[in-house]
Coordinates of C-alpha atoms in Angstrom, one line a residue:
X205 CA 34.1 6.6 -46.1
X206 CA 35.8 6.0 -42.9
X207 CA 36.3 2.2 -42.2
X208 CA 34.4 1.9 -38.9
X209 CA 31.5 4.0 -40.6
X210 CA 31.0 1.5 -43.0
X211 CA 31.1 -1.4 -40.9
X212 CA 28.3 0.5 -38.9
X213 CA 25.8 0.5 -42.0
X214 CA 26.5 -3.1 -42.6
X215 CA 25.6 -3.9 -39.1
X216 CA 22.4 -1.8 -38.7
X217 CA 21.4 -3.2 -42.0
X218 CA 21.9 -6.8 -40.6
X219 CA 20.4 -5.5 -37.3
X220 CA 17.3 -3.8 -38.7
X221 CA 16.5 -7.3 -40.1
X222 CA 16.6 -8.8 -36.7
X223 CA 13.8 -9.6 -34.2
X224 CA 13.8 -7.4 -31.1
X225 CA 16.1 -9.4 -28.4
X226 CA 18.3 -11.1 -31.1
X227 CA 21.5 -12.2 -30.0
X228 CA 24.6 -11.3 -31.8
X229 CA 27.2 -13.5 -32.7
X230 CA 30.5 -13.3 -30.8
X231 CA 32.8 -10.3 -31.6
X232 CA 35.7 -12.4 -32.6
X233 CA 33.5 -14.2 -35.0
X234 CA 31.4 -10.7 -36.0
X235 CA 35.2 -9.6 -36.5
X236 CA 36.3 -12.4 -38.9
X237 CA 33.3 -12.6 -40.8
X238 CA 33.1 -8.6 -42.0
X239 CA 37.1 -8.5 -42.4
X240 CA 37.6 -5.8 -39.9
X241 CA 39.8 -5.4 -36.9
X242 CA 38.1 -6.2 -33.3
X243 CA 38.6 -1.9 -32.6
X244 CA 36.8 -0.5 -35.1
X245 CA 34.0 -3.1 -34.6
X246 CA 33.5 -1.9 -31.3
X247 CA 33.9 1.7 -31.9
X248 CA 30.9 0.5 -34.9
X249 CA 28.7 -1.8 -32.1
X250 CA 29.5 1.1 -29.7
X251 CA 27.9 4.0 -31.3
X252 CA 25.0 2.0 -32.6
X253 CA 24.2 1.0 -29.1
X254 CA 24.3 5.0 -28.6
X255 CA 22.0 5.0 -31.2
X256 CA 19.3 2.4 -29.6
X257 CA 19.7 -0.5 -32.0
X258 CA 22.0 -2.0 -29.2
X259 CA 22.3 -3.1 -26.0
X260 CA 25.3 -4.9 -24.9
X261 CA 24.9 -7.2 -21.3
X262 CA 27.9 -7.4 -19.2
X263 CA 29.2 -11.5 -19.5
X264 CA 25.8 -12.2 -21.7
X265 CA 26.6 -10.4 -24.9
X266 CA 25.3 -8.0 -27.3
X267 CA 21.6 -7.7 -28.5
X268 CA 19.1 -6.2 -30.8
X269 CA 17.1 -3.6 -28.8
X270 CA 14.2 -1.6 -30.1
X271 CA 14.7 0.8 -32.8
X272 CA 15.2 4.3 -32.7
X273 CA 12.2 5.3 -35.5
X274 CA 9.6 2.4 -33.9
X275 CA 7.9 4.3 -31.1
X276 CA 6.8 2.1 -28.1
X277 CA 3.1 2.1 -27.7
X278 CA 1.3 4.2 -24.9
X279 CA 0.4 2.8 -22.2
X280 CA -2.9 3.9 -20.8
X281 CA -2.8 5.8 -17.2
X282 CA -5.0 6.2 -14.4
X283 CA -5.5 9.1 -12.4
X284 CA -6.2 8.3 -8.9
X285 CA -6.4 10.8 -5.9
X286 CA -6.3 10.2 -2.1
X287 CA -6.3 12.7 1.0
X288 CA -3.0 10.7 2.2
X289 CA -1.8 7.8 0.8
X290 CA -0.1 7.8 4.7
X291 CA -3.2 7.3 6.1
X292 CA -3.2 3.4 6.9
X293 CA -6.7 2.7 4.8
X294 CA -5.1 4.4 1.1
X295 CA -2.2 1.7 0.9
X296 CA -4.5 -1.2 0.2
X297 CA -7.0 0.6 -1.6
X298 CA -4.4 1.8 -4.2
X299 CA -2.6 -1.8 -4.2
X300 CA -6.6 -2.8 -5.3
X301 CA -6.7 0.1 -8.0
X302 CA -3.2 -1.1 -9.0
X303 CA -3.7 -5.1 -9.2
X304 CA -6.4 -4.2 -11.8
X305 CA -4.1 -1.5 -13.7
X306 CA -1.7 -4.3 -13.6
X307 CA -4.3 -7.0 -15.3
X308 CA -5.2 -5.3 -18.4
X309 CA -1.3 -3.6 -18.6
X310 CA -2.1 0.2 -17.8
X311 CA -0.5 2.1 -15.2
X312 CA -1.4 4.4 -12.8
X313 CA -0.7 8.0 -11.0
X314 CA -0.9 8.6 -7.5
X315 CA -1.5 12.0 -6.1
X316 CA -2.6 13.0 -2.2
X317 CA -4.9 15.7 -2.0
X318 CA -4.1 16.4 1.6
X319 CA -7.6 17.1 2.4
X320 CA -7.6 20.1 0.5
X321 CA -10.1 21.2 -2.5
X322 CA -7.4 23.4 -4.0
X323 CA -4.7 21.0 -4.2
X324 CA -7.6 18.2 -5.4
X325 CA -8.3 20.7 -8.4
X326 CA -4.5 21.3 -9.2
X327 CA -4.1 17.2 -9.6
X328 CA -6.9 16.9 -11.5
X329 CA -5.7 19.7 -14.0
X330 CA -2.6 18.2 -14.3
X331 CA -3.7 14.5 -14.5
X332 CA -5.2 15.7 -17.8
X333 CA -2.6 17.6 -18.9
X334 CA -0.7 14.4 -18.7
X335 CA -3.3 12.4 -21.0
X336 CA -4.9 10.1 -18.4
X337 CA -8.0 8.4 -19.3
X338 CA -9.8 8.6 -16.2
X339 CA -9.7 9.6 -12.6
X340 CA -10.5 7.3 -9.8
X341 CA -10.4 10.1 -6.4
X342 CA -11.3 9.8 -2.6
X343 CA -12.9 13.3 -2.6
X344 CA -12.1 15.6 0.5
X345 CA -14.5 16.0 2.6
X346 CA -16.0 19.4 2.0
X347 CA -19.4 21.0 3.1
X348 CA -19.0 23.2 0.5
X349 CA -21.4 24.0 -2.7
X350 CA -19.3 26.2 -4.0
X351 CA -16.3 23.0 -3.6
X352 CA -18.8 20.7 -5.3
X353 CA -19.8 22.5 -8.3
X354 CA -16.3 23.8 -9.1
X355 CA -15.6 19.7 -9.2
X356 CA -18.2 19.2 -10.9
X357 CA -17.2 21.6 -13.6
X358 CA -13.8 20.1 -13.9
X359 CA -14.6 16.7 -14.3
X360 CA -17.7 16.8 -16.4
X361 CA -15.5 19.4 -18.8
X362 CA -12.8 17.1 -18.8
X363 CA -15.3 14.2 -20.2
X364 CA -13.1 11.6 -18.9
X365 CA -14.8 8.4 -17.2
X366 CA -14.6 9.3 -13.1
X367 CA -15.5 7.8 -10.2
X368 CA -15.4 8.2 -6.9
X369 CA -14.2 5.8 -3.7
X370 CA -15.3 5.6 0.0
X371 CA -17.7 8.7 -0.2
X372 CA -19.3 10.4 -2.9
X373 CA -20.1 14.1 -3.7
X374 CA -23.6 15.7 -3.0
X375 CA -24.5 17.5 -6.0
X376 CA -22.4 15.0 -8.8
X377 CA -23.8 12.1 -10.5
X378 CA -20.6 9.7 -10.7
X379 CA -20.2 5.9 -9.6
X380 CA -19.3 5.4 -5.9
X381 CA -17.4 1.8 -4.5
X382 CA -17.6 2.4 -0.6
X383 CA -17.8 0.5 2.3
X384 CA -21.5 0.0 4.3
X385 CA -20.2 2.0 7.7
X386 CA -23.5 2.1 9.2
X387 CA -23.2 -2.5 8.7
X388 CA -19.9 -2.1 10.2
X389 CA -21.1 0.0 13.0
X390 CA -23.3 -2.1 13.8
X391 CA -22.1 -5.4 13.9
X392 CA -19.1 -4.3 16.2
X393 CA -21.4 -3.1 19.1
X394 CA -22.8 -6.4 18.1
X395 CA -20.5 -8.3 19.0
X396 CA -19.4 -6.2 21.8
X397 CA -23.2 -7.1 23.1
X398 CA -22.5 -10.8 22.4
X399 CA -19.3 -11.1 24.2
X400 CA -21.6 -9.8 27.4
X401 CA -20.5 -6.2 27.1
X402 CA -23.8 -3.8 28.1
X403 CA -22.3 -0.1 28.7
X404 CA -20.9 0.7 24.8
X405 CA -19.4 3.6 24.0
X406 CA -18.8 5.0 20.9
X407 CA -15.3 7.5 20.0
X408 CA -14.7 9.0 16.8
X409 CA -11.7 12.2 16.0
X410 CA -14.2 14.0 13.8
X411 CA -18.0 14.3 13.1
X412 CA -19.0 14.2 9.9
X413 CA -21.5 11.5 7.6
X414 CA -19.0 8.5 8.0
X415 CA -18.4 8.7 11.6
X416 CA -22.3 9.3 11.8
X417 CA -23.0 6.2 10.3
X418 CA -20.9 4.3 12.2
X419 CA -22.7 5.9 15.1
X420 CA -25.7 5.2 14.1
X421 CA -25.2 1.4 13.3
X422 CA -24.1 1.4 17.2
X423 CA -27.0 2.9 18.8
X424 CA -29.3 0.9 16.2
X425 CA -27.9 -2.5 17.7
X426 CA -27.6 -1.0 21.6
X427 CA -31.8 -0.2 20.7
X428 CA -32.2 -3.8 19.0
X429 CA -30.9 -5.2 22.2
X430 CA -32.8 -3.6 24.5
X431 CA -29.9 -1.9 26.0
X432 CA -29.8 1.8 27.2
X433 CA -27.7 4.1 25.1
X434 CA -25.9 6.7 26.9
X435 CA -25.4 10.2 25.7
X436 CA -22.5 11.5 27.0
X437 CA -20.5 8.5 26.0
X438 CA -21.6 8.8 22.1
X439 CA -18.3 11.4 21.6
X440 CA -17.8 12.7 18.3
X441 CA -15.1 15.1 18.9
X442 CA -14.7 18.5 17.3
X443 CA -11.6 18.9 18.3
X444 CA -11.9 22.9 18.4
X445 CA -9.2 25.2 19.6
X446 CA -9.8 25.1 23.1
X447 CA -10.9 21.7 23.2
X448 CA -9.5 19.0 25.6
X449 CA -7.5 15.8 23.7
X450 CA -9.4 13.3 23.0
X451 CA -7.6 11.1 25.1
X452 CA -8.4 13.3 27.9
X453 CA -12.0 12.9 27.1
X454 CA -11.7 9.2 27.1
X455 CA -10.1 9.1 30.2
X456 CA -12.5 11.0 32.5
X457 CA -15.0 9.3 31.1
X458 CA -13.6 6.0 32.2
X459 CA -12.8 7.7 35.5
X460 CA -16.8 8.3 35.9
X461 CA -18.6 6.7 38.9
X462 CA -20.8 5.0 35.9
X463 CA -18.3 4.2 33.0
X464 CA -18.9 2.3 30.2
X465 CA -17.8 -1.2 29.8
X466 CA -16.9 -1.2 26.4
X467 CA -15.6 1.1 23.3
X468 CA -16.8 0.9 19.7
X469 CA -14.2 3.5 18.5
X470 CA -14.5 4.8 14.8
X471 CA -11.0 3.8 13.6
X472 CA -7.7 2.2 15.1
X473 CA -6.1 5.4 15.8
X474 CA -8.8 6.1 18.3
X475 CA -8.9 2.8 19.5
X476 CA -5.0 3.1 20.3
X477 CA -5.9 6.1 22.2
X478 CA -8.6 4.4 23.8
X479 CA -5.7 1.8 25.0
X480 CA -3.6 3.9 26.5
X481 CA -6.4 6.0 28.2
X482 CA -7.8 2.4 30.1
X483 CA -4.0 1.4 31.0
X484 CA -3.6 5.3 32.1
X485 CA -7.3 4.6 34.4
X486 CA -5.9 1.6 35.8
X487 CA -8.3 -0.9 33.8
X488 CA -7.9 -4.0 32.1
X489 CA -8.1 -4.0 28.4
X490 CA -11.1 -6.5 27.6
X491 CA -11.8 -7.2 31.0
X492 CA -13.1 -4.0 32.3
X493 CA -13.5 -2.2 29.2
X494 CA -14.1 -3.9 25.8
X495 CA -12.4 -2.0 22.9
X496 CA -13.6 -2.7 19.4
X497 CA -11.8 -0.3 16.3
X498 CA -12.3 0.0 12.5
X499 CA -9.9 -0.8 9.4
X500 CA -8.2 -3.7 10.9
X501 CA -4.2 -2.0 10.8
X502 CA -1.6 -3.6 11.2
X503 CA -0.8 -2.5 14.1
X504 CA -3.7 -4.0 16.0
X505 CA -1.8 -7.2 16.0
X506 CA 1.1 -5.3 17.9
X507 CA -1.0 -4.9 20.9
X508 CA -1.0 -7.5 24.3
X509 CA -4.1 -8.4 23.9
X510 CA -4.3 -7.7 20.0
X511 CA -7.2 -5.0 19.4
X512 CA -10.5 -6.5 17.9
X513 CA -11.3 -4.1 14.5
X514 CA -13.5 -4.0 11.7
X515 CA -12.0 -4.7 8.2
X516 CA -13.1 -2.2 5.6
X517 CA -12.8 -4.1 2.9
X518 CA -10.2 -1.1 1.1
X519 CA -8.3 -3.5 -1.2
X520 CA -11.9 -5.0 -2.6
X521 CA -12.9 -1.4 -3.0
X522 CA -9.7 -0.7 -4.6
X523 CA -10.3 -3.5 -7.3
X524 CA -13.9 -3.2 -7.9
X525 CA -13.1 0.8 -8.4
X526 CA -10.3 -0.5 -10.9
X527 CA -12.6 -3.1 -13.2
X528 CA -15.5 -0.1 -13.2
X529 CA -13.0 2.3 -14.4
X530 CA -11.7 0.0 -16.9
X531 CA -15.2 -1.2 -18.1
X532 CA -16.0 3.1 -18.1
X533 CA -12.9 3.8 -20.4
X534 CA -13.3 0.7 -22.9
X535 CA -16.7 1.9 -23.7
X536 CA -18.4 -1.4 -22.0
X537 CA -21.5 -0.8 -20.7
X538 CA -21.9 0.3 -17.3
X539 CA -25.0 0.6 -14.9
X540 CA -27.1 3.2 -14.9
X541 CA -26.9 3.9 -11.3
X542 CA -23.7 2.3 -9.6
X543 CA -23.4 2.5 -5.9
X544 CA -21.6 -0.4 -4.6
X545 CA -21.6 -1.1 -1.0
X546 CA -19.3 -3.9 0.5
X547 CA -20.1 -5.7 3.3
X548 CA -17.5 -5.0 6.3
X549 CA -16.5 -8.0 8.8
X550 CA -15.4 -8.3 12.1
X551 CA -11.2 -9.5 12.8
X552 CA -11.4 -11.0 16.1
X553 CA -8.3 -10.2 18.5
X554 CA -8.3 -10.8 22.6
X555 CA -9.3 -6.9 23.4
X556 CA -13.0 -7.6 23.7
X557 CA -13.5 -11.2 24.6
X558 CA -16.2 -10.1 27.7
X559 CA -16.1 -8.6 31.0
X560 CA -14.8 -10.3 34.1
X561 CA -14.9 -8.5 37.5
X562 CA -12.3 -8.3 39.8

């Protein structure tokens, strides 16, 4: 047997016997003590770390790594699905998801759906194939039955724990952690109304049961108040082919003889547009019309005055989604009907602080 091979069995033997992350002595020393020249020793060390026993750190030394027939353990994984993770409100309800993954040591895998039913179905086939132990998904939004029950198929043939995260699906019995929009709605025309505001407007991109909610929680508190709601300034747009922008919208209704004061809009993207369609009227931000938005982005800090939003809570929904999950896959028992509602709150800026006339 060749020299160097030999002096390769005597040091996986010693090395075998060693605890993960064991330092080696020197090579001079290793050298002197198994009578062999300092080249074939590291021609030895060197194909053993080849071989995974070693791993040898630059000005630190060499060291016992993990070996080749011990296989690492699995690491449980997460499937979890949003519509765009670029959307601004995804971020911190995946850092939530992940804080919790990070806890109890499991990982997770993050697909975007991109609003579509076909690529929501792909991600969930492969999230199985992969071997994840349950899916935590932001469903698209879909009027479909035909969408639903294909889901519902998948999922309940999958018989992996699932939930579901800002909205559920009609038609599919599953956990739901959302925020309460109609609350949130409402205590932003609130505190429009308490700032001294009294024409309130509400602006959302899209209609459907989310920006309905919010609508509703405006005109509930415009009723409570005693103030007159006005229909043409409740715009959910449609945003149709053919279809003015919505900024265009916002502006000619601000150009009205009778314009609202104020502007509950249903997220921050509107309420930039908003902005921009007051400055482009000739209006004061805050005081000649109020704007209020929804998620509390970053960016609403980057404004002069700062825009005055409603924080969804995502990153709480992200972690309560997480410990559900986790209870759901360790076989803990979970309620019989979970539909958890957090409480949205108000993130005061200057773009609302009450109407002053010129």
């Amino acid at each position: 047997m060749l020299r160097y091979l030999e002096i390769k069995n005597q040091l996986r033997e010693m090395v075998e016997s060693m605890p993960v992350g064991s330092r080696l002595t020197s090579r001079v020393t290793l050298s002197q003590q198994m009578d062999t020249t300092r080249a074939t020793l590291d021609k030895a060390i060197g194909e053993l770390e080849h071989e995974g026993y070693l791993v040898s750190k630059k000005g630190s030394g060499t060291y016992v790594s993990s070996l080749p027939h011990e296989k690492p353990a699995l690491i449980e994984n997460w499937g979890v699905i949003v519509p765009n993770i670029m959307d601004p409100i995804y971020p911190g309800l995946v850092r939530g998801i992940e804080n919790v993954a990070q806890r109890y040591g499991l990982s997770i895998s993050l697909c975007n759906s991109d609003d579509s039913s076909e690529k929501q179905e792909m991600y969930i086939r492969r999230l199985i194939m992969l071997g994840v132990s349950g899916f935590i998904i932001v469903p698209v939004i879909s009027n479909s039955l035909e969408e639903a029950c294909r889901l519902h198929r998948q999922l309940a043939g999958s018989r992996l724990p699932f939930l579901f995260c800002n909205r559920g699906v009609d038609g599919i019995e599953a956990p739901v952690i959302t925020s309460n929009s109609y609350y949130g709605g409402y205590i932003a025309t609130k505190h429009l109304i308490q700032r001294g505001y009294r024409r309130i407007a509400y602006v959302a991109k899209r209609k459907y049961s989310t920006s309905m909610e919010r609508c509703s929680g405006c005109i509930s508190a415009q009723l409570e108040s005693g103030l007159n709601v006005h229909g043409g300034w409740m715009i959910l747009h449609a945003d149709r082919p053919g279809d003015p922008p919505l900024f265009e919208r916002i502006y000619a209704m601000l150009k009205e003889e009778e314009r609202p004061d104020a502007i509950f809009c249903f997220n921050d993207e509107v309420a930039r547009t908003a902005y921009d369609a007051i400055c482009k009227a000739g209006l004061r931000v805050s005081e000649d019309v109020g704007i209020i938005g929804y998620d509390n982005e970053s960016s609403c800090s980057l404004y002069t005055p700062g825009i005055t939003s409603v924080s969804y809570k995502n990153v709480e929904i992200g972690e309560r989604a997480g410990e559900l999950l986790y209870k759901m896959v360790s076989g803990q028992p979970a309620p019989e009907f979970s539909y958890e509602l957090l409480q949205p709150e108000i993130v005061e800026r200057e773009s609302c602080l009450g109407p002053k006339h010129r």
